[in-house]
Coordinates of C-alpha atoms in Angstrom, one line a residue:
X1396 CA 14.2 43.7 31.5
X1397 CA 14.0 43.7 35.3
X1398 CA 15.9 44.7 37.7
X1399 CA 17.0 42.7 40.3
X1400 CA 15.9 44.4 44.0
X1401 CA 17.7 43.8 47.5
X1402 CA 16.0 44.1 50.8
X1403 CA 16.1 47.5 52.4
X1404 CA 17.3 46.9 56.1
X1405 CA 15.0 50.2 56.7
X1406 CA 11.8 48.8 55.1
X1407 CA 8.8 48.4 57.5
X1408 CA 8.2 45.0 58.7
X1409 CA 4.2 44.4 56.8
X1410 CA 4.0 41.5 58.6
X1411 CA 2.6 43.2 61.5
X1412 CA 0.5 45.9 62.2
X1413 CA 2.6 48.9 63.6
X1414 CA 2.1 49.5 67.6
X1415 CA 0.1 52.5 68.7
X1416 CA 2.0 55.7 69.7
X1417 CA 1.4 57.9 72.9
X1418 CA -1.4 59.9 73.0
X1419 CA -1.0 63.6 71.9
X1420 CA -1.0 66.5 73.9
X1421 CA -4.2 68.4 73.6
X1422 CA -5.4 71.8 75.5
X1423 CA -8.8 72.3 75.5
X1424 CA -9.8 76.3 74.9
X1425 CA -10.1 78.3 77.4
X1426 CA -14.0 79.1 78.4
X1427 CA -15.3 82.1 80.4
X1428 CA -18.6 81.9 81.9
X1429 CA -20.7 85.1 83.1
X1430 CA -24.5 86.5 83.1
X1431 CA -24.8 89.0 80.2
X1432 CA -26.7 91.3 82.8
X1433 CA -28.0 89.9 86.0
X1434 CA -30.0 86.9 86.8
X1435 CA -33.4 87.2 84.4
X1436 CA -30.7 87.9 80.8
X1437 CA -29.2 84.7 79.3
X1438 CA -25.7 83.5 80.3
X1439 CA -23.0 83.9 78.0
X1440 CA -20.0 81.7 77.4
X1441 CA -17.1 81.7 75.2
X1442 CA -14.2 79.5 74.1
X1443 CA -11.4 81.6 71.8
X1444 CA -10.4 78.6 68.9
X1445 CA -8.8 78.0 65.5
X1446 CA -7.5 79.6 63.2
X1447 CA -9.9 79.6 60.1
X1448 CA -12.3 83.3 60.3
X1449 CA -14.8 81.3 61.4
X1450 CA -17.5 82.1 64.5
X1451 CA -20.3 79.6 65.8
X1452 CA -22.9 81.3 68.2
X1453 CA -25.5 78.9 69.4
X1454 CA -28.1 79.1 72.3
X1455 CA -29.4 76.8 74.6
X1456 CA -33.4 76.7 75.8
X1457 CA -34.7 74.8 78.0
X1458 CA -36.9 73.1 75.3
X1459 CA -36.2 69.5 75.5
X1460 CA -38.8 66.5 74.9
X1461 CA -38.5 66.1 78.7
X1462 CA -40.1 69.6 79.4
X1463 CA -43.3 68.7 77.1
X1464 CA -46.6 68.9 79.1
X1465 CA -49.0 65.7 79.2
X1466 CA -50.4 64.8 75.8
X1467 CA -48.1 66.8 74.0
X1468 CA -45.2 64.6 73.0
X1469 CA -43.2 65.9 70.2
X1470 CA -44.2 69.4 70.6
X1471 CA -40.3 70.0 71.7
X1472 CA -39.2 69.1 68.2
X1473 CA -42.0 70.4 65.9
X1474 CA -41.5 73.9 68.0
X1475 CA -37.4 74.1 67.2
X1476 CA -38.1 72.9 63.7
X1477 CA -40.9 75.8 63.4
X1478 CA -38.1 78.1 63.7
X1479 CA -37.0 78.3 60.6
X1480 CA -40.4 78.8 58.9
X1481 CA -40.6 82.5 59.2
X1482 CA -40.4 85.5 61.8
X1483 CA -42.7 88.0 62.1
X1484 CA -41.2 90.3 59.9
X1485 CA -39.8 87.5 57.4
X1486 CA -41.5 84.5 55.9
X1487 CA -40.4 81.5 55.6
X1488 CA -38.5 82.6 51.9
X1489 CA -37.5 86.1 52.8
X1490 CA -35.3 84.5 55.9
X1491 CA -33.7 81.6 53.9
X1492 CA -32.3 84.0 51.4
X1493 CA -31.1 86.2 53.8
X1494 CA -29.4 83.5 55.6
X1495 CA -28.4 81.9 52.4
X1496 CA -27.1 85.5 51.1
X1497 CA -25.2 86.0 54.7
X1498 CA -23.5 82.5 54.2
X1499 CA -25.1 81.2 57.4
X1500 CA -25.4 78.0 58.4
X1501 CA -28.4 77.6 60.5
X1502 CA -28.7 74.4 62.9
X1503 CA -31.7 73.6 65.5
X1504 CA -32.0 70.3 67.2
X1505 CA -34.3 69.4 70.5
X1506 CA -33.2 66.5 72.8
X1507 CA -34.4 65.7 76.0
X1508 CA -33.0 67.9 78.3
X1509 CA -33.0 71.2 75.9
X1510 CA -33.3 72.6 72.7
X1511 CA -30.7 74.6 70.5
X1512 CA -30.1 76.6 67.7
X1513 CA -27.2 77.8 65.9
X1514 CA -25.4 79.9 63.3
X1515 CA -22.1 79.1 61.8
X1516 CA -20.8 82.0 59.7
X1517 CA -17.9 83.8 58.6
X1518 CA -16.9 86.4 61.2
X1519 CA -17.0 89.3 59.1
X1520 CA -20.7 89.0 58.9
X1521 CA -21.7 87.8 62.6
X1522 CA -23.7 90.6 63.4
X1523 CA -26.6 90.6 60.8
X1524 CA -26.2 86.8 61.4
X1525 CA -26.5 87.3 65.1
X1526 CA -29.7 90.0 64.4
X1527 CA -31.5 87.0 62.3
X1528 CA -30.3 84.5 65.3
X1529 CA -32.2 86.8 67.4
X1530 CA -34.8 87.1 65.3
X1531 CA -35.6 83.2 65.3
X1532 CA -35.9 82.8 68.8
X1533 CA -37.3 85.6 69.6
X1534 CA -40.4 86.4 67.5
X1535 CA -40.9 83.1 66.0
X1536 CA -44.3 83.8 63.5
X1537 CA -45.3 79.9 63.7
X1538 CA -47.4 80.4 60.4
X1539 CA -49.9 77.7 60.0
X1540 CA -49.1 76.1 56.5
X1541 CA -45.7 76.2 57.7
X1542 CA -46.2 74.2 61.6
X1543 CA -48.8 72.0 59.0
X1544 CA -46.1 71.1 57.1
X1545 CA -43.5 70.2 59.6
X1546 CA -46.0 68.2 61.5
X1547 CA -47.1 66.2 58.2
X1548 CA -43.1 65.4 58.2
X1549 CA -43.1 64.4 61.8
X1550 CA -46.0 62.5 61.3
X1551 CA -44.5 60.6 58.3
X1552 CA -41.6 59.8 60.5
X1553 CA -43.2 58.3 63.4
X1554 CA -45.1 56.1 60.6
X1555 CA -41.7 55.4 59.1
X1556 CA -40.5 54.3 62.0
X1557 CA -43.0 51.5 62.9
X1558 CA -41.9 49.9 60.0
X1559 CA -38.4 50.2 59.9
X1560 CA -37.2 47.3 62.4
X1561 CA -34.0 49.0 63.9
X1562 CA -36.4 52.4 64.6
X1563 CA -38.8 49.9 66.0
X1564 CA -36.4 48.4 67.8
X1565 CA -35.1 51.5 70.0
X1566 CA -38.5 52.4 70.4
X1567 CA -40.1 49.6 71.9
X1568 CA -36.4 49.1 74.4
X1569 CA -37.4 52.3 75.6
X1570 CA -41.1 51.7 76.3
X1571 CA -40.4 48.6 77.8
X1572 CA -37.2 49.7 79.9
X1573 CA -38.8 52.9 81.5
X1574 CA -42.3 52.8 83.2
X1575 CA -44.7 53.9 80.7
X1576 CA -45.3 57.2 83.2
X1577 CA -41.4 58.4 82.6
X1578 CA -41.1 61.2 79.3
X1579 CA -38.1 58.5 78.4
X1580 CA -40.2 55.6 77.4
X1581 CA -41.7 57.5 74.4
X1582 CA -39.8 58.5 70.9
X1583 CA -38.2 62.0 71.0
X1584 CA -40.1 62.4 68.1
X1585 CA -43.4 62.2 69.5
X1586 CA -46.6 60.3 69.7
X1587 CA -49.4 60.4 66.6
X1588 CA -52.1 61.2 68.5
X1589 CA -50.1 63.9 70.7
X1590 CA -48.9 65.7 66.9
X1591 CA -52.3 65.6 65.2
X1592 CA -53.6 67.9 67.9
X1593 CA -50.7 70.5 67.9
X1594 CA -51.0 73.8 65.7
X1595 CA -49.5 77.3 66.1
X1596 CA -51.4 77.7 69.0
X1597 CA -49.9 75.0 70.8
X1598 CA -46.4 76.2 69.9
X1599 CA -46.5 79.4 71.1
X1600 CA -47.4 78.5 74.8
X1601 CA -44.8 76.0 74.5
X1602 CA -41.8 78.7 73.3
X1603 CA -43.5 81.3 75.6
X1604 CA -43.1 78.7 79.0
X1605 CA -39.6 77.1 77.6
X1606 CA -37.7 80.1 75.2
X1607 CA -37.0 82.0 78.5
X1608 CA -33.8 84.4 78.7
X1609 CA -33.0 83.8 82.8
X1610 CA -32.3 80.0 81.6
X1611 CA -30.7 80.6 78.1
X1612 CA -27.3 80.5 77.3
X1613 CA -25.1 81.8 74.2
X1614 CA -22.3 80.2 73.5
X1615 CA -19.6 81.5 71.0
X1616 CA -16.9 79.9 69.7
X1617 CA -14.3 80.6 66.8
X1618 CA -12.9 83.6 66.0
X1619 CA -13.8 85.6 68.4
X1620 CA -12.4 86.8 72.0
X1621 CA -14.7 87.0 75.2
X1622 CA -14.8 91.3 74.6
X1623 CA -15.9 90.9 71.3
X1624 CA -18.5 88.6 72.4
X1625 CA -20.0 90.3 74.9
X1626 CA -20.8 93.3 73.1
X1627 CA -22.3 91.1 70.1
X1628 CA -24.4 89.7 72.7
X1629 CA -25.6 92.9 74.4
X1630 CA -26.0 94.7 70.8
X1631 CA -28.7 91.6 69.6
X1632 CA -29.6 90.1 73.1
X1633 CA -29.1 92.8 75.3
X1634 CA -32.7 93.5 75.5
X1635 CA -34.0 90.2 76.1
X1636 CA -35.2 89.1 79.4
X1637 CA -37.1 87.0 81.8
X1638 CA -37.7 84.7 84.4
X1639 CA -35.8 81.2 84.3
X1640 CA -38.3 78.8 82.7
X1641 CA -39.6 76.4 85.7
X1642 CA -37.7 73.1 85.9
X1643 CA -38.7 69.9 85.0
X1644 CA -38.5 67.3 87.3
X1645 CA -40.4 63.4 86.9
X1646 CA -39.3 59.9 88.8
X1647 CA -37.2 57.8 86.8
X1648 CA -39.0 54.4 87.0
X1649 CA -38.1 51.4 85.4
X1650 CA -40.5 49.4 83.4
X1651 CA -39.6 45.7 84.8
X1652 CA -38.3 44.4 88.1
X1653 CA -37.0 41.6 86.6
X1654 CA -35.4 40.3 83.6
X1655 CA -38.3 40.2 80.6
X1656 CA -38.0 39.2 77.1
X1657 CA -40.6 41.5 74.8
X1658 CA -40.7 39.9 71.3
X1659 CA -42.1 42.4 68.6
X1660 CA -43.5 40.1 66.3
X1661 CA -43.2 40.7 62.3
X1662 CA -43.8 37.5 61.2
X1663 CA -42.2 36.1 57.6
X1664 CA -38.4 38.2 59.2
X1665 CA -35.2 37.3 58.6
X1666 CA -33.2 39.2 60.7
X1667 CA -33.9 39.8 64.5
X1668 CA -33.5 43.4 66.0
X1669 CA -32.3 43.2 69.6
X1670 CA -32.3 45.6 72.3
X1671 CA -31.5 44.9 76.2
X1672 CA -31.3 47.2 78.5
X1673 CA -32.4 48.8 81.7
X1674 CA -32.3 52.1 83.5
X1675 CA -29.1 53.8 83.7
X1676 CA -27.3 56.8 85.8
X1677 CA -27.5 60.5 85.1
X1678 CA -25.1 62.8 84.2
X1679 CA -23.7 64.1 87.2
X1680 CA -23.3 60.2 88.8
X1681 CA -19.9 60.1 90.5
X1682 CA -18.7 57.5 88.7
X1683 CA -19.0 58.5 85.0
X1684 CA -15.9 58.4 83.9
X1685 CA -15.4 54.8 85.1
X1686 CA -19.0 53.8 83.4
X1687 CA -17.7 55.7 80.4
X1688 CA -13.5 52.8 80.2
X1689 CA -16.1 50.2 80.9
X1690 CA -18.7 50.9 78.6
X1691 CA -15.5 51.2 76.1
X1692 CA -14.3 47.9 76.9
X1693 CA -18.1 46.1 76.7
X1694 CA -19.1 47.7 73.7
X1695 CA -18.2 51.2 73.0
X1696 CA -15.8 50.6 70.1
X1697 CA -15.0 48.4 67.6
X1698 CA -12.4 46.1 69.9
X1699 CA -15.4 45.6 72.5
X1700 CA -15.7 42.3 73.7
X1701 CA -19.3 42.5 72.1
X1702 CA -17.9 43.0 69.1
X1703 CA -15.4 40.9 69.1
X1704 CA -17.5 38.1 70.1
X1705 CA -20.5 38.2 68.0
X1706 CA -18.9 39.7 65.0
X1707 CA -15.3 38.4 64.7
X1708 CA -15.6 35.1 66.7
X1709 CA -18.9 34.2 66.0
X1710 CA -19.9 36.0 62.9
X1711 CA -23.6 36.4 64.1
X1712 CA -23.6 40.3 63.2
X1713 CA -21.4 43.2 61.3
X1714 CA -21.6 45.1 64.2
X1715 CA -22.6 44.7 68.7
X1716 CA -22.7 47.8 71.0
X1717 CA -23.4 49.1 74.4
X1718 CA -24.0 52.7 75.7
X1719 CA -24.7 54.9 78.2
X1720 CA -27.4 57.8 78.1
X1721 CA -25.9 60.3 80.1
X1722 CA -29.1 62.9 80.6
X1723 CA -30.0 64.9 83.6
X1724 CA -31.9 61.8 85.0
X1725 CA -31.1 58.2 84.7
X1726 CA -31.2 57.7 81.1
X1727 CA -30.7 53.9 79.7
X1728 CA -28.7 51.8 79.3
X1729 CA -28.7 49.2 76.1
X1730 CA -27.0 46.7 74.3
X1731 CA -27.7 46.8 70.7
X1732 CA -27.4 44.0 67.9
X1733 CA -29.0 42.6 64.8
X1734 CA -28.8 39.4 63.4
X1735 CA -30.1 36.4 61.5
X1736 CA -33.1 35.1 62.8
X1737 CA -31.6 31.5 63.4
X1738 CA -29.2 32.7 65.5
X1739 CA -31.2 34.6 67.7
X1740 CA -31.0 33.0 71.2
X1741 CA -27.3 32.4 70.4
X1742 CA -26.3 36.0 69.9
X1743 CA -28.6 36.9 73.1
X1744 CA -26.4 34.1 74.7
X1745 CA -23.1 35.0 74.0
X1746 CA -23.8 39.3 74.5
X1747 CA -25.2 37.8 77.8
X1748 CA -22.1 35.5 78.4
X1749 CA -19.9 38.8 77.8
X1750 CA -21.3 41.4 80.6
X1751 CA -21.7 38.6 83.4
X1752 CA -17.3 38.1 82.5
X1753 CA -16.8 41.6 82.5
X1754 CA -18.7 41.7 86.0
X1755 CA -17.2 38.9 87.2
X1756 CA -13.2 39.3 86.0
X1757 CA -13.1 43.0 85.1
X1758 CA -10.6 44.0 82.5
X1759 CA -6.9 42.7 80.9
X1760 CA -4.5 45.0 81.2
X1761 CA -4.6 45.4 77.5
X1762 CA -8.2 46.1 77.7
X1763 CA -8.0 49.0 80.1
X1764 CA -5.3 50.9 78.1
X1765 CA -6.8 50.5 74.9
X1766 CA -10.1 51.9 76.1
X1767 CA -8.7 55.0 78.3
X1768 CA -6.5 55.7 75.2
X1769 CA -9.1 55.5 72.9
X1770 CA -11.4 57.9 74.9
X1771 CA -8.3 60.1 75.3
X1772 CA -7.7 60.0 71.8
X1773 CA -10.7 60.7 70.4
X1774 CA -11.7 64.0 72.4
X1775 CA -9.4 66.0 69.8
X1776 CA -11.5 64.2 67.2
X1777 CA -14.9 65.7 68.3
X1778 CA -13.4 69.3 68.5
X1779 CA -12.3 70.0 64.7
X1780 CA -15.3 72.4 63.7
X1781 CA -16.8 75.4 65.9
X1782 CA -19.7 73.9 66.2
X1783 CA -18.2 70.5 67.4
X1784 CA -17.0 72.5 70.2
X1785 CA -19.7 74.8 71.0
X1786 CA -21.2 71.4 71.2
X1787 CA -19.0 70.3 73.9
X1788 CA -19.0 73.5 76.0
X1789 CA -23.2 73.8 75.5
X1790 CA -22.7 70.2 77.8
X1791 CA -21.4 72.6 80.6
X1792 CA -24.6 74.5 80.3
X1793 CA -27.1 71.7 80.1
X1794 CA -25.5 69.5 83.2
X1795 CA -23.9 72.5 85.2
X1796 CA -20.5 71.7 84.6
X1797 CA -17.2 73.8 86.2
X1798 CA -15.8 75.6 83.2
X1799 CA -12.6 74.1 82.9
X1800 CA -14.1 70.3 83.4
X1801 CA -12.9 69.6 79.9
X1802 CA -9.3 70.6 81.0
X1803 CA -9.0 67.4 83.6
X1804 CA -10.7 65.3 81.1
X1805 CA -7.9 63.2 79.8
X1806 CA -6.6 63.1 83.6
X1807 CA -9.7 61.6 84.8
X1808 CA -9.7 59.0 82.0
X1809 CA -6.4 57.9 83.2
X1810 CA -7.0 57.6 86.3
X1811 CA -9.8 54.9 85.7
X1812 CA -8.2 51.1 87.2
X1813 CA -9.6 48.2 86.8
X1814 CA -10.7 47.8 90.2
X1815 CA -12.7 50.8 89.0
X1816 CA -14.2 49.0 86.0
X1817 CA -15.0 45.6 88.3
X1818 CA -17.1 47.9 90.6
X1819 CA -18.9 50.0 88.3
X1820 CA -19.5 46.8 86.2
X1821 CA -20.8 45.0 88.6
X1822 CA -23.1 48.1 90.6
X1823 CA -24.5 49.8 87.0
X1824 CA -25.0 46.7 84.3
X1825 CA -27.9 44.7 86.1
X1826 CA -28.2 41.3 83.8
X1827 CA -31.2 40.2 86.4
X1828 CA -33.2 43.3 85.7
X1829 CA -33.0 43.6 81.7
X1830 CA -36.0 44.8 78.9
X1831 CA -35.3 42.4 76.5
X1832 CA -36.3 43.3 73.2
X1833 CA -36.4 41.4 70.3
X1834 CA -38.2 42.6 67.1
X1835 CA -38.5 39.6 64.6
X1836 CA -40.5 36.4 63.7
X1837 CA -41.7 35.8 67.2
X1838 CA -42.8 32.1 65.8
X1839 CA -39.4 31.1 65.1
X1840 CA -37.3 32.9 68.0
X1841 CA -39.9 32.3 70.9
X1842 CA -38.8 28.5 71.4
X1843 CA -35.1 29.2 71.1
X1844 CA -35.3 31.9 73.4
X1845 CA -37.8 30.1 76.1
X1846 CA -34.9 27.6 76.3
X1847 CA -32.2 29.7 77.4
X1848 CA -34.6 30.7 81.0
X1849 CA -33.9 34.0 81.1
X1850 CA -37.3 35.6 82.3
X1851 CA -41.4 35.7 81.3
X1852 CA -41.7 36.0 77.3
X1853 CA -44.1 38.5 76.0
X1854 CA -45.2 38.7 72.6
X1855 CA -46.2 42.0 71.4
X1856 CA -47.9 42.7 68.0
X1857 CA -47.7 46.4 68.4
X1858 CA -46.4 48.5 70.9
X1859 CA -48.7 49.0 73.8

């Protein structure tokens, strides 16, 4: 038998989705900033945080892809990789058991403007963690079956990557974007040619000119106070020292004047990979957090108007984006989006269609709060683990930063207006001076594109 219900006066209306709630308070940790001893030692900088007895120590090297001498692309990578094949008093075995044994979690990464490595371990057993960090970086062995085998890998990507269209895609946008004479045009992950030629040899002059204490930094965060810290740092780097490493500096160029269309062509494909783009700003432009609400707005979320366009209105894609490459100089930026190949020149249309409104009408009112909550919303998001934040305060390192920038970041969000988001719209997205990049059938898109006018077509088996 049933029973017979009554509505509950209380019960949430399912009708409609429930309105968003204020943004919640968030404090960012404290960081100190100091030399560990004088200008040649490393810089040390620590952020008190959480409550699990956790401790992240990572340190930043000038090693990025940008740093890499001429005809040595990807050495910047293969070198931070080679890191974790062995010391000179472990190989590459003995050192992953002890890490494994001390519960160490061992990260290294190289983008363009530096390299990094970090340990994540439990804080009772920092130091012997802290003794095999300093180990890695310091006295690297490079053994040659190891760097052999890590450059077979990086090989094998870059191969993997011509044939993948969306990895094809980013690589040609940036070829095509930057003049081929700017590090940025090429793949972090290097050239062929450049990686065939590199052995231990070549790795040790490269972590010998980069790996430099006078422009390192170690950051810790976790469990652990700025006192106990400093110590750790003097008892395992303490000893290490040495002149900054020299710093890299290269014109940003761009690799068109005026809007182009470069058509990748992979004939018999159904789906079209597109990339437009041009160069961007740097990190420390003026108006970064504006470029970061409009950005928002355009296509740095799922309510975007690009998204919102070509996937919900038009159905043309599951997903449209824009970004920003904030690096020490001008990185680029891009407009990303796949989709059928008979809808090519439409979906170009419409993302088209979308920045020149933005430029011209700025954002609804709806529009700007929703992106400068979002933003402010999601910064608690990226700062759940240790090494999420050690992240975030490494970006004060790498771009020079004031220690408590994070603390006004929220502020400075808010303070974006839409006049704000006109301007920068219409100063930093440049629809006359776009790389447009389409990997695809170049027989079947080149017609529907040519129709549209937008600029000279190029057709491009390979990548020059």
């Amino acid at each position: 038998m049933s029973r017979a219900t009554t509505p509950d006066a209380a019960a949430p209306d399912r009708t409609r989705a429930p309105e968003p709630g204020p943004v919640r308070p968030f404090d960012f940790p404290a960081v100190t900033r100091e030399r560990l001893d004088g200008d040649a030692s490393p810089e040390l900088l620590v952020a008190r945080h959480g409550d699990l007895p956790l401790v992240t120590a990572a340190v930043i090297l000038e090693g990025g892809a940008a740093a890499e001498p001429p005809g040595l692309a990807g050495i910047a990578r293969l070198t931070v990789d080679a890191l974790e094949a062995g010391t000179e008093s472990r190989d590459v075995e003995a050192l992953a058991w002890e890490l494994e044994t001390l519960g160490v979690r061992l990260e290294t990464s190289a983008g363009w403007d530096v390299a990094s490595v970090g340990i994540t371990v439990h804080a009772d057993r920092l130091d012997p963690a802290l003794a095999l960090l300093a180990e890695i970086i310091r006295r690297p062995a490079f053994p040659a079956d190891q760097v052999e085998r890590l450059r077979d890998e990086q090989l094998a990507e870059i191969l993997q990557r011509r044939k993948e269209p969306r990895a094809l895609a980013a690589d040609a946008a940036a070829r095509f974007i930057f003049h081929r004479d700017v590090p940025y045009g090429r793949p972090l992950v290097g050239s062929e040619a450049a990686l065939r030629g590199l052995g231990p040899a070549q790795l040790r002059a490269f972590h010998a000119d980069r790996y430099r204490a006078g422009s390192a930094a170690l950051v810790f965060t976790g469990a652990i106070d700025r006192r106990r810290a400093r110590q750790a740092a003097r008892d395992h780097f303490g000893d290490w020292t040495g002149e900054p490493a020299a710093d890299v500096d290269f014109e940003v160029r761009p690799g068109v004047e005026e809007t182009t269309v470069f058509l990748v062509h992979r004939p018999g494909s159904v789906q079209s990979e597109i990339r437009m783009g041009h160069v961007g700003v740097d990190r420390h432009h003026a108006d970064y957090f504006p470029l970061l609400v409009m950005n928002t707005i355009l296509g740095g979320a799922f309510t975007s108007r690009l998204n919102m366009s070509l996937r919900e209105r038009h159905g043309f894609t599951y997903g449209a984006r824009s970004a920003f490459a904030f690096r020490r100089r001008p990185g680029p930026f891009t407009v990303d989006v796949a989709v059928a190949t008979d809808v090519t020149a439409r979906a170009l249309q419409e993302a088209l269609r979308e920045v020149e409104a933005l430029r011209t009408d700025g954002p609804t009112d709806d529009e700007l709060d929703g992106a400068r909550d979002y933003l402010a919303g999601i910064l608690p998001l990226t700062l759940q683990t240790t090494g999420q934040l050690a992240s975030r305060i490494g970006e004060l390192v790498v771009y020079d930063l004031p220690v408590d920038y994070f603390a006004s970041y929220r502020r400075r969000i808010a303070a974006v207006s839409a006049a704000d988001i006109r301007r920068v719209a219409r100063e930093d997205v440049r629809p006359d001076q776009l790389a447009i990049v389409v990997v695809g059938d170049a027989d079947q898109v080149r017609g529907p594109i040519d129709a549209l006018g937008l600029g000279e077509i190029q057709v491009h088996e390979t990548l020059p």
